[in-house]
PDB file of C-alpha atoms in Angstrom:
ATOM      1  CA  MET U   1       1.425  30.025 -15.358  1.00 44.00           C
ATOM      2  CA  THR U   2       1.435  27.553 -12.709  1.00 50.00           C
ATOM      3  CA  ASP U   3       4.000  27.696 -10.103  1.00 60.00           C
ATOM      4  CA  THR U   4       5.491  24.165  -9.989  1.00 62.00           C
ATOM      5  CA  ARG U   5       7.320  24.732  -6.649  1.00 69.00           C
ATOM      6  CA  THR U   6       3.951  25.850  -5.077  1.00 67.00           C
ATOM      7  CA  SER U   7       2.039  23.009  -6.292  1.00 84.00           C
ATOM      8  CA  GLY U   8       4.898  20.727  -5.280  1.00 86.00           C
ATOM      9  CA  THR U   9       4.617  21.982  -1.670  1.00 92.00           C
ATOM     10  CA  ALA U  10       0.949  21.672  -1.616  1.00 93.00           C
ATOM     11  CA  ARG U  11       1.137  17.959  -2.764  1.00 94.00           C
ATOM     12  CA  ALA U  12       3.811  17.243  -0.211  1.00 96.00           C
ATOM     13  CA  VAL U  13       1.636  18.880   2.593  1.00 96.00           C
ATOM     14  CA  ALA U  14      -1.310  16.969   1.458  1.00 97.00           C
ATOM     15  CA  ALA U  15       0.485  13.747   1.482  1.00 98.00           C
ATOM     16  CA  GLY U  16       1.981  14.292   4.760  1.00 98.00           C
ATOM     17  CA  ALA U  17      -1.274  15.198   6.298  1.00 98.00           C
ATOM     18  CA  VAL U  18      -3.028  12.068   4.880  1.00 98.00           C
ATOM     19  CA  MET U  19      -0.332   9.691   6.128  1.00 98.00           C
ATOM     20  CA  LEU U  20       0.003  11.101   9.580  1.00 98.00           C
ATOM     21  CA  ALA U  21      -3.646  10.861  10.101  1.00 98.00           C
ATOM     22  CA  TRP U  22      -3.650   7.285   8.924  1.00 98.00           C
ATOM     23  CA  VAL U  23      -0.872   6.126  11.053  1.00 98.00           C
ATOM     24  CA  ALA U  24      -2.545   8.243  13.948  1.00 98.00           C
ATOM     25  CA  LEU U  25      -5.844   6.395  13.251  1.00 98.00           C
ATOM     26  CA  LEU U  26      -4.009   2.804  13.479  1.00 98.00           C
ATOM     27  CA  TRP U  27      -2.607   3.755  16.910  1.00 98.00           C
ATOM     28  CA  VAL U  28      -5.901   5.201  18.225  1.00 98.00           C
ATOM     29  CA  LEU U  29      -7.827   1.915  17.102  1.00 98.00           C
ATOM     30  CA  GLU U  30      -5.014  -0.331  18.696  1.00 98.00           C
ATOM     31  CA  GLY U  31      -5.702   1.675  21.905  1.00 98.00           C
ATOM     32  CA  ILE U  32      -9.574   1.111  21.752  1.00 98.00           C
ATOM     33  CA  ASP U  33      -8.822  -2.569  20.961  1.00 98.00           C
ATOM     34  CA  VAL U  34      -6.565  -2.879  23.877  1.00 97.00           C
ATOM     35  CA  ALA U  35      -8.988  -0.978  26.251  1.00 98.00           C
ATOM     36  CA  THR U  36     -11.817  -3.052  25.071  1.00 97.00           C
ATOM     37  CA  GLY U  37     -10.298  -6.573  25.696  1.00 97.00           C
ATOM     38  CA  HIS U  38      -9.203  -6.930  21.875  1.00 96.00           C
ATOM     39  CA  SER U  39     -12.920  -6.631  20.789  1.00 97.00           C
ATOM     40  CA  LEU U  40     -11.802  -5.149  17.588  1.00 97.00           C
ATOM     41  CA  ASP U  41      -9.757  -8.259  16.479  1.00 95.00           C
ATOM     42  CA  THR U  42     -13.051  -9.849  15.556  1.00 95.00           C
ATOM     43  CA  TYR U  43     -12.840  -7.550  12.368  1.00 97.00           C
ATOM     44  CA  GLY U  44      -9.938  -9.688  11.301  1.00 97.00           C
ATOM     45  CA  VAL U  45     -10.224 -11.842   8.244  1.00 97.00           C
ATOM     46  CA  SER U  46     -11.120 -15.624   8.858  1.00 96.00           C
ATOM     47  CA  PRO U  47     -10.812 -17.617   5.491  1.00 97.00           C
ATOM     48  CA  ARG U  48     -13.379 -18.870   3.356  1.00 96.00           C
ATOM     49  CA  GLU U  49     -16.294 -17.574   5.596  1.00 95.00           C
ATOM     50  CA  PRO U  50     -18.590 -15.710   3.356  1.00 95.00           C
ATOM     51  CA  ALA U  51     -19.564 -13.277   6.301  1.00 95.00           C
ATOM     52  CA  GLU U  52     -15.857 -12.449   6.788  1.00 95.00           C
ATOM     53  CA  LEU U  53     -15.689 -10.603   3.386  1.00 97.00           C
ATOM     54  CA  ALA U  54     -17.011  -7.636   5.042  1.00 97.00           C
ATOM     55  CA  ASP U  55     -13.937  -7.471   7.188  1.00 97.00           C
ATOM     56  CA  VAL U  56     -11.608  -7.453   4.227  1.00 97.00           C
ATOM     57  CA  VAL U  57     -11.351  -3.495   4.452  1.00 97.00           C
ATOM     58  CA  PRO U  58     -11.426  -2.984   8.359  1.00 98.00           C
ATOM     59  CA  ALA U  59      -8.850  -5.846   8.987  1.00 98.00           C
ATOM     60  CA  ALA U  60      -6.174  -3.491   7.163  1.00 98.00           C
ATOM     61  CA  PHE U  61      -6.758  -0.943   9.908  1.00 98.00           C
ATOM     62  CA  LEU U  62      -6.286  -3.243  12.865  1.00 98.00           C
ATOM     63  CA  HIS U  63      -3.388  -5.009  14.537  1.00 97.00           C
ATOM     64  CA  GLY U  64      -2.503  -7.692  17.082  1.00 95.00           C
ATOM     65  CA  GLY U  65      -0.840  -5.408  19.524  1.00 96.00           C
ATOM     66  CA  TRP U  66       1.424  -2.376  19.924  1.00 97.00           C
ATOM     67  CA  GLU U  67       4.490  -4.161  18.622  1.00 97.00           C
ATOM     68  CA  HIS U  68       2.660  -5.083  15.423  1.00 97.00           C
ATOM     69  CA  VAL U  69       1.383  -1.622  14.987  1.00 98.00           C
ATOM     70  CA  ALA U  70       4.693  -0.105  15.678  1.00 98.00           C
ATOM     71  CA  SER U  71       6.417  -2.350  12.934  1.00 96.00           C
ATOM     72  CA  ASN U  72       4.087  -1.364  10.260  1.00 97.00           C
ATOM     73  CA  SER U  73       3.863   2.269  11.141  1.00 98.00           C
ATOM     74  CA  VAL U  74       7.148   3.608   9.687  1.00 97.00           C
ATOM     75  CA  PRO U  75       7.313   1.912   6.211  1.00 97.00           C
ATOM     76  CA  LEU U  76       3.570   2.752   6.047  1.00 98.00           C
ATOM     77  CA  LEU U  77       4.344   6.430   6.666  1.00 98.00           C
ATOM     78  CA  VAL U  78       7.368   6.474   4.298  1.00 98.00           C
ATOM     79  CA  LEU U  79       6.000   4.444   1.341  1.00 98.00           C
ATOM     80  CA  GLY U  80       2.582   5.952   1.537  1.00 98.00           C
ATOM     81  CA  PHE U  81       3.840   9.585   1.628  1.00 98.00           C
ATOM     82  CA  ILE U  82       5.815   8.952  -1.376  1.00 98.00           C
ATOM     83  CA  ALA U  83       3.104   7.399  -3.392  1.00 98.00           C
ATOM     84  CA  ALA U  84       0.643  10.207  -2.287  1.00 98.00           C
ATOM     85  CA  LEU U  85       2.891  12.622  -3.529  1.00 97.00           C
ATOM     86  CA  GLY U  86       1.443  11.730  -7.150  1.00 94.00           C
ATOM     87  CA  GLY U  87      -2.131  12.836  -5.951  1.00 95.00           C
ATOM     88  CA  ILE U  88      -4.246  11.842  -3.163  1.00 97.00           C
ATOM     89  CA  GLY U  89      -7.144  10.612  -5.498  1.00 96.00           C
ATOM     90  CA  ARG U  90      -4.841   8.112  -7.265  1.00 97.00           C
ATOM     91  CA  PHE U  91      -3.259   7.273  -4.010  1.00 98.00           C
ATOM     92  CA  ALA U  92      -6.759   6.301  -2.518  1.00 98.00           C
ATOM     93  CA  ALA U  93      -7.581   4.278  -5.618  1.00 98.00           C
ATOM     94  CA  VAL U  94      -4.068   2.339  -5.277  1.00 98.00           C
ATOM     95  CA  VAL U  95      -4.647   1.488  -1.475  1.00 98.00           C
ATOM     96  CA  LEU U  96      -8.077   0.444  -2.171  1.00 98.00           C
ATOM     97  CA  VAL U  97      -6.855  -1.969  -4.856  1.00 98.00           C
ATOM     98  CA  VAL U  98      -4.148  -3.253  -2.770  1.00 98.00           C
ATOM     99  CA  ILE U  99      -6.504  -3.781   0.324  1.00 98.00           C
ATOM    100  CA  VAL U 100      -9.116  -5.581  -1.485  1.00 98.00           C
ATOM    101  CA  THR U 101      -6.377  -7.845  -3.344  1.00 98.00           C
ATOM    102  CA  SER U 102      -4.603  -8.571  -0.002  1.00 98.00           C
ATOM    103  CA  GLY U 103      -7.738  -9.153   2.013  1.00 98.00           C
ATOM    104  CA  LEU U 104      -9.341 -11.452  -0.988  1.00 98.00           C
ATOM    105  CA  GLY U 105      -5.822 -13.325  -1.137  1.00 98.00           C
ATOM    106  CA  VAL U 106      -6.033 -14.103   2.749  1.00 98.00           C
ATOM    107  CA  TRP U 107      -9.620 -15.053   2.560  1.00 98.00           C
ATOM    108  CA  LEU U 108      -8.929 -17.563  -0.176  1.00 98.00           C
ATOM    109  CA  THR U 109      -5.529 -19.083   0.908  1.00 96.00           C
ATOM    110  CA  ALA U 110      -5.115 -18.439   4.507  1.00 96.00           C
ATOM    111  CA  PRO U 111      -5.143 -21.719   6.774  1.00 94.00           C
ATOM    112  CA  GLN U 112      -8.376 -22.645   8.574  1.00 94.00           C
ATOM    113  CA  ASN U 113      -8.954 -21.383  12.106  1.00 93.00           C
ATOM    114  CA  THR U 114      -6.875 -18.374  11.558  1.00 95.00           C
ATOM    115  CA  VAL U 115      -7.492 -14.520  11.892  1.00 96.00           C
ATOM    116  CA  THR U 116      -5.509 -12.034   9.616  1.00 97.00           C
ATOM    117  CA  LEU U 117      -5.254  -8.416  10.516  1.00 97.00           C
ATOM    118  CA  GLY U 118      -2.805  -5.507   9.917  1.00 97.00           C
ATOM    119  CA  ALA U 119      -1.467  -2.905   7.500  1.00 98.00           C
ATOM    120  CA  SER U 120       1.313  -5.013   6.369  1.00 97.00           C
ATOM    121  CA  GLY U 121      -0.500  -5.933   3.136  1.00 97.00           C
ATOM    122  CA  VAL U 122      -0.617  -2.174   2.557  1.00 98.00           C
ATOM    123  CA  VAL U 123       3.074  -1.880   3.110  1.00 98.00           C
ATOM    124  CA  PHE U 124       3.862  -4.536   0.643  1.00 98.00           C
ATOM    125  CA  GLY U 125       1.294  -3.366  -1.793  1.00 98.00           C
ATOM    126  CA  LEU U 126       2.860   0.249  -1.905  1.00 98.00           C
ATOM    127  CA  PHE U 127       6.160  -1.262  -2.076  1.00 98.00           C
ATOM    128  CA  GLY U 128       5.161  -3.063  -5.145  1.00 98.00           C
ATOM    129  CA  TYR U 129       3.388  -0.147  -6.799  1.00 98.00           C
ATOM    130  CA  LEU U 130       6.408   2.302  -5.974  1.00 98.00           C
ATOM    131  CA  LEU U 131       8.753  -0.397  -7.455  1.00 97.00           C
ATOM    132  CA  VAL U 132       7.283  -0.734 -10.791  1.00 97.00           C
ATOM    133  CA  ARG U 133       5.542   2.636 -11.343  1.00 97.00           C
ATOM    134  CA  GLY U 134       8.079   4.548 -12.942  1.00 96.00           C
ATOM    135  CA  PHE U 135       8.685   1.633 -15.621  1.00 96.00           C
ATOM    136  CA  VAL U 136       4.653   1.605 -16.254  1.00 97.00           C
ATOM    137  CA  ASP U 137       4.689   5.332 -16.552  1.00 95.00           C
ATOM    138  CA  ARG U 138       7.924   5.816 -18.389  1.00 94.00           C
ATOM    139  CA  ARG U 139       8.887   8.427 -16.060  1.00 95.00           C
ATOM    140  CA  PRO U 140      12.590   8.493 -15.329  1.00 96.00           C
ATOM    141  CA  LEU U 141      12.234  10.148 -11.918  1.00 96.00           C
ATOM    142  CA  ASP U 142       9.913   7.593 -10.536  1.00 97.00           C
ATOM    143  CA  ILE U 143      12.308   4.738 -11.766  1.00 97.00           C
ATOM    144  CA  VAL U 144      15.027   6.352  -9.655  1.00 97.00           C
ATOM    145  CA  VAL U 145      12.677   6.372  -6.759  1.00 97.00           C
ATOM    146  CA  GLY U 146      11.644   2.790  -7.273  1.00 97.00           C
ATOM    147  CA  VAL U 147      15.322   1.863  -7.408  1.00 97.00           C
ATOM    148  CA  LEU U 148      16.213   3.615  -4.241  1.00 97.00           C
ATOM    149  CA  ILE U 149      13.007   2.119  -2.538  1.00 97.00           C
ATOM    150  CA  ALA U 150      14.241  -1.431  -3.554  1.00 96.00           C
ATOM    151  CA  ALA U 151      17.673  -0.630  -2.020  1.00 96.00           C
ATOM    152  CA  VAL U 152      16.104   0.500   1.139  1.00 96.00           C
ATOM    153  CA  TYR U 153      13.385  -1.876   1.436  1.00 95.00           C
ATOM    154  CA  GLY U 154      14.223  -4.730  -0.785  1.00 94.00           C
ATOM    155  CA  SER U 155      14.359  -7.200   2.133  1.00 93.00           C
ATOM    156  CA  LEU U 156      10.559  -6.788   2.515  1.00 92.00           C
ATOM    157  CA  LEU U 157      10.462  -9.471  -0.457  1.00 90.00           C
ATOM    158  CA  TRP U 158      11.327 -12.189   2.177  1.00 92.00           C
ATOM    159  CA  GLY U 159       8.075 -11.570   3.748  1.00 93.00           C
ATOM    160  CA  VAL U 160       6.311 -12.925   0.889  1.00 93.00           C
ATOM    161  CA  LEU U 161       7.711 -16.496   1.671  1.00 90.00           C
ATOM    162  CA  PRO U 162       5.950 -19.111   4.191  1.00 89.00           C
ATOM    163  CA  THR U 163       8.951 -18.919   6.714  1.00 84.00           C
ATOM    164  CA  ASP U 164       6.981 -17.985   9.857  1.00 84.00           C
ATOM    165  CA  SER U 165       3.653 -19.598  10.785  1.00 78.00           C
ATOM    166  CA  GLY U 166       2.829 -16.425  12.766  1.00 85.00           C
ATOM    167  CA  ILE U 167       3.179 -13.963   9.837  1.00 91.00           C
ATOM    168  CA  SER U 168       0.637 -13.820   7.053  1.00 94.00           C
ATOM    169  CA  TRP U 169       2.914 -14.375   4.042  1.00 95.00           C
ATOM    170  CA  GLN U 170      -0.705 -14.676   2.028  1.00 96.00           C
ATOM    171  CA  GLY U 171      -1.436 -10.982   2.991  1.00 97.00           C
ATOM    172  CA  HIS U 172       1.986  -9.891   1.927  1.00 97.00           C
ATOM    173  CA  LEU U 173       2.043 -11.726  -1.296  1.00 97.00           C
ATOM    174  CA  PHE U 174      -1.204 -10.759  -2.326  1.00 98.00           C
ATOM    175  CA  GLY U 175      -0.627  -7.105  -1.184  1.00 98.00           C
ATOM    176  CA  LEU U 176       2.408  -6.982  -3.499  1.00 98.00           C
ATOM    177  CA  THR U 177       0.516  -8.382  -6.356  1.00 98.00           C
ATOM    178  CA  GLY U 178      -2.041  -5.715  -5.664  1.00 98.00           C
ATOM    179  CA  GLY U 179       0.390  -2.986  -5.796  1.00 98.00           C
ATOM    180  CA  VAL U 180       1.909  -4.086  -9.043  1.00 98.00           C
ATOM    181  CA  ALA U 181      -1.654  -4.479 -10.535  1.00 98.00           C
ATOM    182  CA  ALA U 182      -2.528  -1.055  -9.478  1.00 98.00           C
ATOM    183  CA  ALA U 183       0.634   0.421 -11.222  1.00 98.00           C
ATOM    184  CA  PHE U 184      -0.880  -0.828 -14.622  1.00 97.00           C
ATOM    185  CA  LEU U 185      -4.459   0.132 -13.588  1.00 97.00           C
ATOM    186  CA  PHE U 186      -3.783   3.537 -12.825  1.00 96.00           C
ATOM    187  CA  ARG U 187      -1.054   4.274 -15.253  1.00 93.00           C
ATOM    188  CA  ARG U 188      -0.621   7.860 -16.360  1.00 86.00           C
ATOM    189  CA  PRO U 189      -1.845   8.525 -19.914  1.00 81.00           C
ATOM    190  CA  ARG U 190       1.193   9.262 -22.304  1.00 70.00           C
ATOM    191  CA  ARG U 191       1.487  12.812 -23.588  1.00 65.00           C
ATOM    192  CA  PRO U 192       0.885  13.083 -27.367  1.00 59.00           C
ATOM    193  CA  ARG U 193       3.986  14.351 -29.137  1.00 57.00           C
ATOM    194  CA  GLY U 194       3.666  17.683 -30.797  1.00 54.00           C
ATOM    195  CA  PRO U 195       3.665  18.097 -34.702  1.00 54.00           C
ATOM    196  CA  ASP U 196       7.309  17.807 -36.160  1.00 50.00           C
ATOM    197  CA  HIS U 197       8.776  21.012 -36.656  1.00 46.00           C
ATOM    198  CA  VAL U 198       8.509  22.237 -40.164  1.00 44.00           C
ATOM    199  CA  THR U 199      10.446  25.054 -41.866  1.00 43.00           C
ATOM    200  CA  VAL U 200       8.968  26.723 -44.968  1.00 37.00           C
TER     201      VAL U 200
END
């Protein structure tokens, strides 16, 4: 018999370790960027240049200053931890879909002569994923989690609107889209019902 409490604790420890390491990496990379005269900013995404497609993934780990990385760290840590509780493998697949969808959306639609980088696309993607995951999987607990996340982070949705020229609403919008798509792509299979109870 599997001890569900032990397995739950192990998942929480793994999720926490992954997210702490991820956020720490973002800060380390920003430190390197600042120390080298912002040399890493060249790995941001410039739209509609074929060579820039290689920067879709690294751009999600880089930021345009300490304030930028700080603003993304807490929501990434919280939403990532909750999403990773469902399994690190599934979480990694969801994040990959979000990063690629957000990055390609920026590459296709961002204004010319701009450079986009940052983890906010992932934040919006995880928000969208957690928001709909419970309904897609038909799991009451995850539905409750999604409702609570909507209550706490619902104001994020304003970030998909083109209200500030200095913020990539394209990355936010396509990140959110990628997260919702990932919930459907990686939906959990339904458990088959057992045979009806028959008395003889």
